[in-house]
Tab-separated table of C-alpha atoms and ligand atoms in Angstrom:
chain	number	residue	atom	x	y	z
A	1	MET	CA	-26.223	-25.682	12.225
A	2	LYS	CA	-26.761	-29.391	12.714
A	3	PRO	CA	-26.173	-31.878	9.884
A	4	SER	CA	-29.600	-32.807	8.575
A	5	ALA	CA	-30.916	-35.861	10.449
A	6	LYS	CA	-33.117	-37.116	7.606
A	7	SER	CA	-34.574	-40.595	7.656
A	8	ALA	CA	-33.375	-42.909	4.894
A	9	PRO	CA	-35.458	-42.927	1.698
A	10	ALA	CA	-37.958	-45.805	1.781
A	11	GLY	CA	-36.688	-48.928	0.094
A	12	LEU	CA	-32.988	-48.088	0.433
A	13	HIS	CA	-30.990	-51.225	1.275
A	14	ALA	CA	-29.098	-51.460	4.556
A	15	ASP	CA	-25.814	-51.900	2.639
A	16	THR	CA	-26.373	-48.494	1.040
A	17	ILE	CA	-27.439	-46.832	4.295
A	18	ALA	CA	-24.271	-48.175	5.944
A	19	VAL	CA	-22.054	-46.413	3.420
A	20	GLY	CA	-23.157	-42.815	3.507
A	21	HIS	CA	-26.469	-42.098	5.199
A	22	GLY	CA	-26.374	-39.248	7.728
A	23	TYR	CA	-23.596	-37.275	6.055
A	24	ASP	CA	-24.104	-34.708	3.311
A	25	PRO	CA	-20.873	-33.371	1.723
A	26	GLY	CA	-22.808	-30.222	0.815
A	27	GLU	CA	-22.912	-29.359	4.531
A	28	ALA	CA	-19.112	-29.650	4.975
A	29	TRP	CA	-17.253	-27.869	2.177
A	30	GLY	CA	-17.936	-30.744	-0.248
A	31	ALA	CA	-15.592	-33.070	1.674
A	32	ALA	CA	-16.335	-36.582	0.407
A	33	LYS	CA	-15.775	-37.969	3.891
A	34	PRO	CA	-17.032	-36.454	7.167
A	35	PRO	CA	-14.676	-34.102	9.008
A	36	ILE	CA	-14.104	-34.629	12.754
A	37	VAL	CA	-15.431	-31.783	14.870
A	38	LEU	CA	-13.514	-31.915	18.147
A	39	SER	CA	-14.782	-28.618	19.518
A	40	SER	CA	-16.215	-28.878	23.034
A	41	THR	CA	-18.307	-25.731	22.658
A	42	PHE	CA	-20.185	-23.941	19.867
A	43	VAL	CA	-20.496	-20.226	19.065
A	44	TYR	CA	-23.916	-18.559	18.776
A	45	PRO	CA	-24.492	-15.941	16.072
A	46	THR	CA	-26.572	-13.694	18.417
A	47	ALA	CA	-27.839	-13.651	22.006
A	48	GLN	CA	-31.377	-14.343	20.768
A	49	ALA	CA	-30.114	-17.332	18.736
A	50	ALA	CA	-28.411	-18.653	21.908
A	51	LYS	CA	-31.736	-18.438	23.748
A	52	ASP	CA	-33.571	-20.076	20.837
A	53	PHE	CA	-31.049	-22.962	20.677
A	54	HIS	CA	-31.603	-23.588	24.386
A	55	ARG	CA	-35.386	-23.421	24.036
A	56	ALA	CA	-35.176	-25.874	21.159
A	57	PHE	CA	-32.908	-28.234	23.110
A	58	PHE	CA	-34.620	-28.189	26.483
A	59	GLU	CA	-38.255	-27.489	25.541
A	60	GLY	CA	-38.383	-28.813	21.983
A	61	ALA	CA	-39.478	-25.345	20.805
A	62	ALA	CA	-39.795	-25.296	17.031
A	63	GLU	CA	-40.223	-21.517	16.674
A	64	ALA	CA	-37.971	-18.615	17.627
A	65	ALA	CA	-39.336	-15.592	19.515
A	66	ASP	CA	-40.174	-13.876	16.191
A	67	GLY	CA	-42.158	-16.911	14.984
A	68	SER	CA	-39.514	-18.064	12.496
A	69	PRO	CA	-38.423	-21.732	12.606
A	70	VAL	CA	-35.571	-22.362	15.061
A	71	ALA	CA	-32.420	-23.427	13.278
A	72	GLU	CA	-31.364	-26.012	15.870
A	73	GLY	CA	-27.692	-25.656	16.731
A	74	TYR	CA	-25.149	-27.225	19.027
A	75	ILE	CA	-24.479	-25.884	22.508
A	76	TYR	CA	-21.810	-28.005	24.188
A	77	ALA	CA	-20.380	-31.387	23.112
A	78	ARG	CA	-21.693	-33.302	26.148
A	79	LEU	CA	-25.196	-32.429	24.877
A	80	GLY	CA	-24.473	-33.314	21.264
A	81	HIS	CA	-21.984	-32.698	18.451
A	82	PRO	CA	-21.933	-33.121	14.647
A	83	ASN	CA	-20.215	-36.524	14.471
A	84	LEU	CA	-22.637	-37.895	17.064
A	85	THR	CA	-25.611	-36.684	15.009
A	86	MET	CA	-24.174	-38.397	11.918
A	87	VAL	CA	-23.702	-41.739	13.709
A	88	GLU	CA	-27.116	-41.557	15.360
A	89	THR	CA	-28.811	-40.764	12.038
A	90	ARG	CA	-27.120	-43.714	10.341
A	91	MET	CA	-27.767	-46.142	13.206
A	92	ALA	CA	-31.427	-45.098	13.486
A	93	ALA	CA	-31.853	-45.849	9.772
A	94	LEU	CA	-30.120	-49.247	10.135
A	95	ASP	CA	-32.197	-50.184	13.203
A	96	ARG	CA	-35.356	-48.852	11.443
A	97	ALA	CA	-35.950	-46.635	14.484
A	98	GLU	CA	-37.282	-43.109	14.917
A	99	ARG	CA	-34.183	-42.140	16.856
A	100	THR	CA	-30.886	-43.431	18.263
A	101	ALA	CA	-28.761	-42.234	21.188
A	102	GLY	CA	-25.007	-42.876	21.011
A	103	PHE	CA	-22.813	-43.661	24.043
A	104	ASN	CA	-19.161	-44.102	24.916
A	105	SER	CA	-19.560	-47.871	25.468
A	106	GLY	CA	-22.178	-50.599	25.305
A	107	MET	CA	-22.381	-50.660	29.103
A	108	ALA	CA	-22.925	-46.878	29.161
A	109	ALA	CA	-25.915	-47.400	26.849
A	110	ILE	CA	-27.376	-50.213	28.984
A	111	SER	CA	-26.802	-48.614	32.388
A	112	THR	CA	-28.217	-45.278	31.209
A	113	LEU	CA	-31.359	-46.897	29.856
A	114	ALA	CA	-31.745	-48.864	33.109
A	115	LEU	CA	-31.472	-45.678	35.168
A	116	ALA	CA	-33.853	-43.851	32.823
A	117	PHE	CA	-36.688	-46.346	33.255
A	118	LEU	CA	-36.246	-48.009	36.676
A	119	ARG	CA	-37.297	-46.535	40.020
A	120	PRO	CA	-36.745	-47.816	43.580
A	121	GLY	CA	-39.203	-50.629	44.282
A	122	ASP	CA	-39.435	-51.696	40.619
A	123	SER	CA	-38.504	-55.128	39.328
A	124	LEU	CA	-37.012	-56.322	36.049
A	125	VAL	CA	-36.729	-59.631	34.209
A	126	TYR	CA	-33.488	-60.461	32.377
A	127	SER	CA	-32.623	-63.337	30.057
A	128	ARG	CA	-29.812	-65.689	31.053
A	129	PRO	CA	-27.030	-65.935	30.158
A	130	ILE	CA	-26.489	-62.230	29.626
A	131	TYR	CA	-23.304	-60.220	29.161
A	132	SER	CA	-21.483	-60.369	32.523
A	133	GLY	CA	-21.440	-56.567	32.898
A	134	VAL	CA	-25.237	-56.546	32.701
A	135	ASP	CA	-25.452	-59.563	35.026
A	136	ASN	CA	-23.361	-57.628	37.555
A	137	LEU	CA	-25.349	-54.423	37.052
A	138	VAL	CA	-28.715	-56.074	37.719
A	139	ASN	CA	-27.553	-58.402	40.504
A	140	THR	CA	-25.133	-56.225	42.463
A	141	VAL	CA	-25.647	-52.517	41.635
A	142	LEU	CA	-29.395	-52.146	41.044
A	143	PRO	CA	-30.451	-54.085	44.204
A	144	ALA	CA	-28.709	-51.366	46.239
A	145	PHE	CA	-31.254	-48.951	44.706
A	146	GLY	CA	-34.161	-51.195	45.718
A	147	ILE	CA	-34.592	-52.834	42.292
A	148	HIS	CA	-35.214	-56.583	42.086
A	149	ALA	CA	-33.848	-58.629	39.157
A	150	GLN	CA	-35.376	-61.941	38.120
A	151	GLY	CA	-33.528	-64.137	35.591
A	152	VAL	CA	-35.091	-66.487	33.057
A	153	VAL	CA	-33.037	-69.138	31.287
A	154	ASP	CA	-35.145	-70.529	28.455
A	155	GLY	CA	-36.189	-67.631	26.242
A	156	LEU	CA	-38.560	-69.853	24.250
A	157	ASP	CA	-40.413	-71.293	27.225
A	158	GLU	CA	-43.631	-69.310	27.641
A	159	ALA	CA	-44.361	-70.839	31.067
A	160	ALA	CA	-40.850	-69.997	32.317
A	161	ILE	CA	-41.094	-66.384	31.109
A	162	ARG	CA	-44.544	-65.998	32.668
A	163	ALA	CA	-43.241	-67.491	35.944
A	164	ALA	CA	-40.281	-65.067	35.947
A	165	ALA	CA	-42.643	-62.137	35.260
A	166	SER	CA	-44.945	-63.215	38.126
A	167	ALA	CA	-41.998	-63.651	40.518
A	168	ALA	CA	-40.782	-60.164	39.544
A	169	VAL	CA	-44.227	-58.572	39.945
A	170	ALA	CA	-44.473	-60.109	43.432
A	171	LYS	CA	-41.458	-57.948	44.400
A	172	GLY	CA	-42.669	-54.720	42.779
A	173	PRO	CA	-43.996	-53.228	39.521
A	174	LEU	CA	-42.285	-54.895	36.546
A	175	ALA	CA	-40.692	-52.019	34.624
A	176	LEU	CA	-38.271	-53.678	32.209
A	177	PHE	CA	-37.527	-56.871	30.308
A	178	LEU	CA	-33.765	-56.792	29.594
A	179	LEU	CA	-33.194	-59.379	26.886
A	180	GLU	CA	-30.045	-60.396	25.046
A	181	SER	CA	-30.648	-62.458	21.934
A	182	PRO	CA	-28.541	-64.208	20.769
A	183	ALA	CA	-26.928	-64.373	24.204
A	184	ASN	CA	-23.297	-63.954	25.148
A	185	PRO	CA	-21.604	-66.458	25.037
A	186	THR	CA	-23.972	-69.324	24.195
A	187	ALA	CA	-25.969	-67.688	21.340
A	188	ALA	CA	-29.188	-68.797	23.110
A	189	LEU	CA	-32.281	-67.124	21.611
A	190	VAL	CA	-35.150	-65.279	23.283
A	191	ASP	CA	-38.539	-64.995	21.564
A	192	ILE	CA	-38.952	-61.209	21.430
A	193	ALA	CA	-42.561	-61.243	20.175
A	194	LEU	CA	-43.560	-63.669	22.947
A	195	VAL	CA	-41.983	-61.444	25.615
A	196	ARG	CA	-43.800	-58.433	24.154
A	197	ARG	CA	-47.127	-60.291	24.431
A	198	ILE	CA	-46.399	-61.120	28.067
A	199	ALA	CA	-45.350	-57.501	28.701
A	200	GLU	CA	-48.728	-56.347	27.333
A	201	GLU	CA	-50.552	-58.704	29.714
A	202	VAL	CA	-48.492	-57.568	32.715
A	203	GLY	CA	-49.077	-53.950	31.676
A	204	ALA	CA	-52.848	-54.456	31.753
A	205	ARG	CA	-52.579	-55.410	35.445
A	206	GLN	CA	-50.296	-52.596	36.672
A	207	ALA	CA	-49.929	-48.834	36.146
A	208	ALA	CA	-47.621	-49.056	33.107
A	209	ARG	CA	-46.532	-51.681	30.575
A	210	PRO	CA	-42.996	-52.987	31.119
A	211	LEU	CA	-40.617	-51.922	28.331
A	212	VAL	CA	-38.976	-54.653	26.271
A	213	THR	CA	-35.311	-54.033	25.489
A	214	VAL	CA	-33.103	-56.302	23.392
A	215	ASP	CA	-29.307	-56.299	23.261
A	216	ASN	CA	-28.637	-56.876	19.553
A	217	THR	CA	-24.833	-56.889	19.789
A	218	PHE	CA	-24.280	-60.467	18.587
A	219	LEU	CA	-26.106	-60.062	15.258
A	220	GLY	CA	-26.157	-56.288	14.822
A	221	PRO	CA	-28.538	-54.218	12.701
A	222	LEU	CA	-27.949	-56.140	9.459
A	223	LEU	CA	-28.939	-59.570	10.787
A	224	GLN	CA	-31.653	-58.764	13.319
A	225	GLN	CA	-34.222	-55.993	13.788
A	226	PRO	CA	-35.576	-56.348	17.350
A	227	LEU	CA	-37.901	-53.331	17.007
A	228	ALA	CA	-39.765	-55.067	14.179
A	229	HIS	CA	-40.449	-58.014	16.512
A	230	GLY	CA	-41.952	-55.951	19.339
A	231	ALA	CA	-38.975	-54.565	21.270
A	232	ASP	CA	-39.346	-50.988	22.507
A	233	LEU	CA	-35.605	-50.396	22.583
A	234	CYS	CA	-32.713	-51.995	20.726
A	235	VAL	CA	-29.277	-51.779	22.368
A	236	THR	CA	-26.037	-52.411	20.509
A	237	ALA	CA	-22.473	-52.530	21.822
A	238	LEU	CA	-21.024	-50.782	18.744
A	239	THR	CA	-17.620	-51.753	20.157
A	240	LYS	CA	-18.161	-55.156	18.506
A	241	TYR	CA	-19.327	-55.754	14.908
A	242	CYS	CA	-20.280	-52.175	14.043
A	243	GLY	CA	-16.845	-50.862	15.124
A	244	GLY	CA	-15.388	-54.027	13.680
A	245	HIS	CA	-11.647	-53.455	14.242
A	246	SER	CA	-11.249	-53.825	18.033
A	247	ASP	CA	-10.076	-50.213	18.251
A	248	LEU	CA	-13.001	-48.330	19.801
A	249	LEU	CA	-15.640	-48.515	22.554
A	250	ALA	CA	-19.176	-47.325	21.804
A	251	GLY	CA	-22.838	-48.167	22.297
A	252	SER	CA	-26.276	-47.162	21.076
A	253	VAL	CA	-29.951	-47.389	21.993
A	254	SER	CA	-32.613	-47.072	19.288
A	255	GLY	CA	-36.370	-46.669	19.649
A	256	SER	CA	-39.160	-44.113	19.570
A	257	ALA	CA	-38.313	-40.412	19.749
A	258	GLU	CA	-40.131	-40.228	23.084
A	259	LEU	CA	-38.159	-43.020	24.801
A	260	ILE	CA	-34.824	-41.966	23.305
A	261	GLY	CA	-35.490	-38.376	24.382
A	262	ARG	CA	-35.757	-39.574	27.999
A	263	ILE	CA	-32.498	-41.512	27.668
A	264	GLU	CA	-30.727	-38.507	26.119
A	265	ALA	CA	-31.867	-36.254	28.953
A	266	LEU	CA	-30.088	-38.561	31.407
A	267	ARG	CA	-27.041	-39.027	29.153
A	268	MET	CA	-26.510	-35.276	29.250
A	269	LEU	CA	-26.243	-35.426	33.059
A	270	LEU	CA	-24.209	-38.623	33.277
A	271	GLY	CA	-21.837	-37.240	30.642
A	272	ASN	CA	-21.393	-40.508	28.745
A	273	ALA	CA	-22.168	-39.521	25.149
A	274	MET	CA	-19.999	-40.937	22.372
A	275	PRO	CA	-16.993	-38.657	21.749
A	276	PRO	CA	-16.234	-37.157	18.303
A	277	PHE	CA	-13.234	-39.313	17.346
A	278	THR	CA	-15.093	-42.518	18.225
A	279	ALA	CA	-18.100	-41.362	16.208
A	280	TRP	CA	-15.881	-40.529	13.235
A	281	LEU	CA	-14.222	-43.965	13.378
A	282	LEU	CA	-17.657	-45.587	13.490
A	283	LEU	CA	-18.866	-43.716	10.394
A	284	ARG	CA	-15.934	-45.302	8.548
A	285	SER	CA	-16.529	-48.731	10.131
A	286	PHE	CA	-20.215	-48.837	9.159
A	287	GLU	CA	-19.219	-48.644	5.495
A	288	SER	CA	-17.635	-52.098	5.549
A	289	LEU	CA	-20.117	-53.699	7.983
A	290	PRO	CA	-22.075	-55.496	5.221
A	291	VAL	CA	-18.985	-57.098	3.615
A	292	ARG	CA	-17.411	-57.874	6.992
A	293	THR	CA	-20.647	-59.531	8.106
A	294	GLU	CA	-20.732	-61.674	4.955
A	295	ARG	CA	-17.133	-62.831	5.250
A	296	ALA	CA	-17.208	-63.476	9.011
A	297	SER	CA	-20.494	-65.411	8.651
A	298	SER	CA	-19.077	-67.601	5.886
A	299	ASN	CA	-15.967	-68.253	8.026
A	300	ALA	CA	-18.279	-69.191	10.926
A	301	ALA	CA	-20.116	-71.717	8.720
A	302	LYS	CA	-16.853	-73.386	7.671
A	303	VAL	CA	-15.279	-73.411	11.133
A	304	SER	CA	-18.449	-74.680	12.811
A	305	ALA	CA	-18.742	-77.472	10.226
A	306	PHE	CA	-15.196	-78.522	11.190
A	307	LEU	CA	-15.841	-78.246	14.949
A	308	SER	CA	-19.169	-80.050	14.918
A	309	ARG	CA	-17.533	-83.142	13.329
A	310	HIS	CA	-14.515	-83.153	15.649
A	311	PRO	CA	-14.510	-86.002	18.218
A	312	LYS	CA	-13.080	-83.783	20.976
A	313	VAL	CA	-15.900	-81.230	20.646
A	314	ALA	CA	-18.911	-82.119	22.795
A	315	ALA	CA	-21.265	-79.296	21.750
A	316	ILE	CA	-21.437	-76.248	19.484
A	317	THR	CA	-23.932	-73.364	19.510
A	318	TRP	CA	-23.572	-71.734	16.070
A	319	LEU	CA	-27.128	-70.756	15.078
A	320	GLY	CA	-26.630	-72.058	11.541
A	321	GLU	CA	-26.360	-75.575	13.043
A	322	LEU	CA	-29.746	-75.487	14.834
A	323	ALA	CA	-31.640	-78.713	14.119
A	324	GLU	CA	-34.324	-78.471	11.420
A	325	GLY	CA	-37.759	-78.881	13.025
A	326	SER	CA	-36.628	-77.714	16.491
A	327	PRO	CA	-38.431	-74.792	18.203
A	328	GLN	CA	-35.093	-72.917	18.283
A	329	ARG	CA	-34.773	-73.308	14.520
A	330	ALA	CA	-38.319	-72.053	13.966
A	331	LEU	CA	-37.623	-68.991	16.134
A	332	PHE	CA	-34.302	-68.381	14.377
A	333	ASP	CA	-36.062	-68.460	10.985
A	334	ARG	CA	-38.718	-66.006	12.231
A	335	GLN	CA	-36.493	-63.582	14.093
A	336	CYS	CA	-32.961	-63.580	12.650
A	337	GLY	CA	-31.636	-62.675	9.220
A	338	GLY	CA	-28.451	-64.730	9.634
A	339	ALA	CA	-26.480	-66.819	12.106
A	340	GLY	CA	-23.663	-64.343	12.751
A	341	SER	CA	-20.131	-65.325	13.632
A	342	THR	CA	-19.806	-65.503	17.423
A	343	PHE	CA	-20.763	-68.706	19.235
A	344	SER	CA	-19.416	-71.140	21.768
A	345	PHE	CA	-18.260	-74.731	21.655
A	346	THR	CA	-17.451	-77.146	24.448
A	347	VAL	CA	-14.376	-79.359	24.443
A	348	ARG	CA	-14.133	-82.631	26.305
A	349	GLY	CA	-11.833	-82.435	29.319
A	350	GLY	CA	-13.268	-79.379	31.069
A	351	GLU	CA	-11.116	-76.382	31.979
A	352	ALA	CA	-7.840	-78.297	31.584
A	353	GLY	CA	-8.821	-79.442	28.081
A	354	ALA	CA	-9.903	-75.922	27.107
A	355	PHE	CA	-6.671	-74.402	28.437
A	356	ARG	CA	-4.551	-76.956	26.525
A	357	LEU	CA	-6.322	-75.956	23.306
A	358	LEU	CA	-5.885	-72.227	23.958
A	359	ASP	CA	-2.192	-72.525	24.745
A	360	GLN	CA	-1.483	-74.276	21.409
A	361	LEU	CA	-3.020	-71.575	19.207
A	362	ARG	CA	-0.727	-69.476	17.029
A	363	LEU	CA	-3.146	-67.546	14.815
A	364	LEU	CA	-6.341	-67.135	16.861
A	365	LYS	CA	-5.899	-64.498	19.546
A	366	LEU	CA	-6.749	-65.344	23.143
A	367	ALA	CA	-8.682	-62.221	24.165
A	368	VAL	CA	-12.103	-61.112	25.376
A	369	SER	CA	-14.393	-59.106	23.068
A	370	LEU	CA	-15.802	-60.064	19.694
A	371	GLY	CA	-16.778	-58.717	16.306
A	372	GLY	CA	-13.329	-57.528	15.199
A	373	SER	CA	-11.589	-58.271	11.910
A	374	GLU	CA	-9.344	-60.755	13.749
A	375	THR	CA	-10.565	-64.051	15.177
A	376	LEU	CA	-10.752	-64.038	18.975
A	377	ILE	CA	-11.228	-66.928	21.361
A	378	CYS	CA	-11.668	-67.019	25.139
A	379	HIS	CA	-12.726	-69.242	28.025
A	380	PRO	CA	-15.820	-67.414	29.375
A	381	ALA	CA	-15.927	-69.129	32.811
A	382	THR	CA	-12.487	-67.741	33.727
A	383	THR	CA	-12.566	-64.449	31.756
A	384	THR	CA	-15.697	-62.672	30.455
A	385	HIS	CA	-18.033	-64.369	32.942
A	386	PHE	CA	-15.481	-64.656	35.800
A	387	ASN	CA	-17.592	-62.339	37.970
A	388	VAL	CA	-20.808	-64.317	37.493
A	389	PRO	CA	-21.289	-66.852	40.335
A	390	ALA	CA	-20.478	-70.420	39.194
A	391	SER	CA	-23.996	-71.709	39.852
A	392	ARG	CA	-25.529	-68.998	37.635
A	393	ARG	CA	-22.885	-69.646	34.968
A	394	PHE	CA	-23.446	-73.395	34.842
A	395	SER	CA	-27.246	-73.158	34.851
A	396	SER	CA	-26.987	-70.699	31.927
A	397	GLY	CA	-25.000	-73.167	29.815
A	398	ILE	CA	-21.456	-71.842	30.432
A	399	GLY	CA	-19.447	-74.920	31.370
A	400	GLU	CA	-15.820	-75.574	32.368
A	401	GLY	CA	-14.991	-76.699	28.836
A	402	THR	CA	-16.898	-73.926	27.035
A	403	LEU	CA	-14.915	-71.680	24.687
A	404	ARG	CA	-16.288	-68.601	22.893
A	405	LEU	CA	-15.169	-67.993	19.354
A	406	SER	CA	-15.629	-64.773	17.363
A	407	LEU	CA	-14.706	-65.354	13.742
A	408	GLY	CA	-12.814	-62.645	11.919
A	409	LEU	CA	-11.899	-62.143	8.293
A	410	GLU	CA	-8.833	-64.402	7.902
A	411	HIS	CA	-8.768	-67.312	5.437
A	412	PRO	CA	-10.957	-70.090	6.884
A	413	ASP	CA	-8.395	-72.844	6.138
A	414	ASP	CA	-5.808	-71.090	8.320
A	415	LEU	CA	-8.323	-70.753	11.161
A	416	ILE	CA	-9.291	-74.431	10.911
A	417	ALA	CA	-5.626	-75.526	10.846
A	418	ASP	CA	-4.948	-73.532	14.024
A	419	LEU	CA	-8.015	-74.966	15.807
A	420	ALA	CA	-7.059	-78.490	14.666
A	421	ARG	CA	-3.617	-78.018	16.253
A	422	GLY	CA	-5.268	-76.835	19.463
A	423	LEU	CA	-7.733	-79.733	19.535
A	424	ASP	CA	-4.885	-82.242	19.050
A	425	ALA	CA	-3.603	-81.105	22.454
A	426	VAL	CA	-6.949	-81.560	24.269
B	501	PLP	C1	-23.690	-58.683	24.328
B	501	PLP	C2	-22.902	-57.540	24.902
B	501	PLP	N1	-23.563	-56.458	25.335
B	501	PLP	C3	-22.907	-55.409	25.881
B	501	PLP	C4	-21.546	-55.415	26.004
B	501	PLP	C5	-20.859	-54.232	26.618
B	501	PLP	O1	-20.205	-53.469	25.644
B	501	PLP	P1	-18.984	-52.502	26.012
B	501	PLP	O2	-17.816	-53.391	26.312
B	501	PLP	O3	-18.806	-51.645	24.815
B	501	PLP	O4	-19.379	-51.728	27.215
B	501	PLP	C6	-20.818	-56.524	25.578
B	501	PLP	C7	-19.360	-56.561	25.730
B	501	PLP	O5	-18.715	-57.573	25.497
B	501	PLP	C8	-21.517	-57.618	25.001
B	501	PLP	O6	-20.884	-58.717	24.567
């Protein structure tokens, strides 16, 4: 039988949900912590039960042939398995969603949702900058399937978003807004509620309303709830903050049961569901997400205070430093529950200056990715966003001297001392 996928009791805090929701020791020999179920296939008690499981899975049948309720069971691990159910139940509760689908990477989640909702001839609008994998997907892979992608840079500029939507509609029905807020690597914001309003207007003029999807990787479920602001789907690269230790790859999409059901139907055929060991690691990682978020955010505040006063730093994008009274600040206050701990800063001296800083570091690790317990730093133009054409990079705010920093859990004074040494060399 499946672990019970109950929703979290109303009023339960996210910190509490993160620790244990979705796992009931009473369903697994009283084990305080979830077992890993590695089995690829599952045994049916009778032939009729096998048929009923399949009817429940493929047709959503709630009753067995004899009229009794179907006890939904597992069939084959590509279709679902116990650890996946536990992660999906917990993530759905954290995202305040009806349902979540888990994947074997963030890109698997995004590409599956794109394939689930886009058809040849459709168009989409995406916010810029966006994670380079998504930039490549929409600009090099999807066009080969007859799908047009239109970028928009300022996610607060109503006229710019409307213009992007009109340009997209001119190429074909607008099916999807793919937003990333805050954006990788600049932490630029997109006004989710504004995009939803525009999606409603576009929807009134074509056969169906475009879906609004938000990549919530940078803040994660504790600091931002895109569904509450009008998104239809919330995507998270669980590889980052939710995994939190740079030792797994995973992704999720949360939303209504209807939309997630369509995504799951495709996931079954693409074969990219989250595997059991990854799901088990994530259940453990979720437990410390609230305290990791607190510590990394406080490190980000201290490090950004140091960087923003440093004469060799030309700009810094930590959301906690947004100017009071600015439209960005007003949106941040409306939409985000915290500033997070990944942002970029720009050193004077372009690529050469940035490289000199990086090569002096002894504690911070020069690596792509973010959201781990260790502090990571990289030069997006020559690493994470290498594959994005220079013109699109520069017009999205990724310069030659831009560095992306993901604060970990080390002592802030040690991080600042290392960055100070690096900046001395710039
Ligand atoms: C914002 C964002 N979304 C999606 C992804 C893709 O996640 P994954 O590497 O797990 O496929 C990344 C990876 O860095 C990311 O930063």
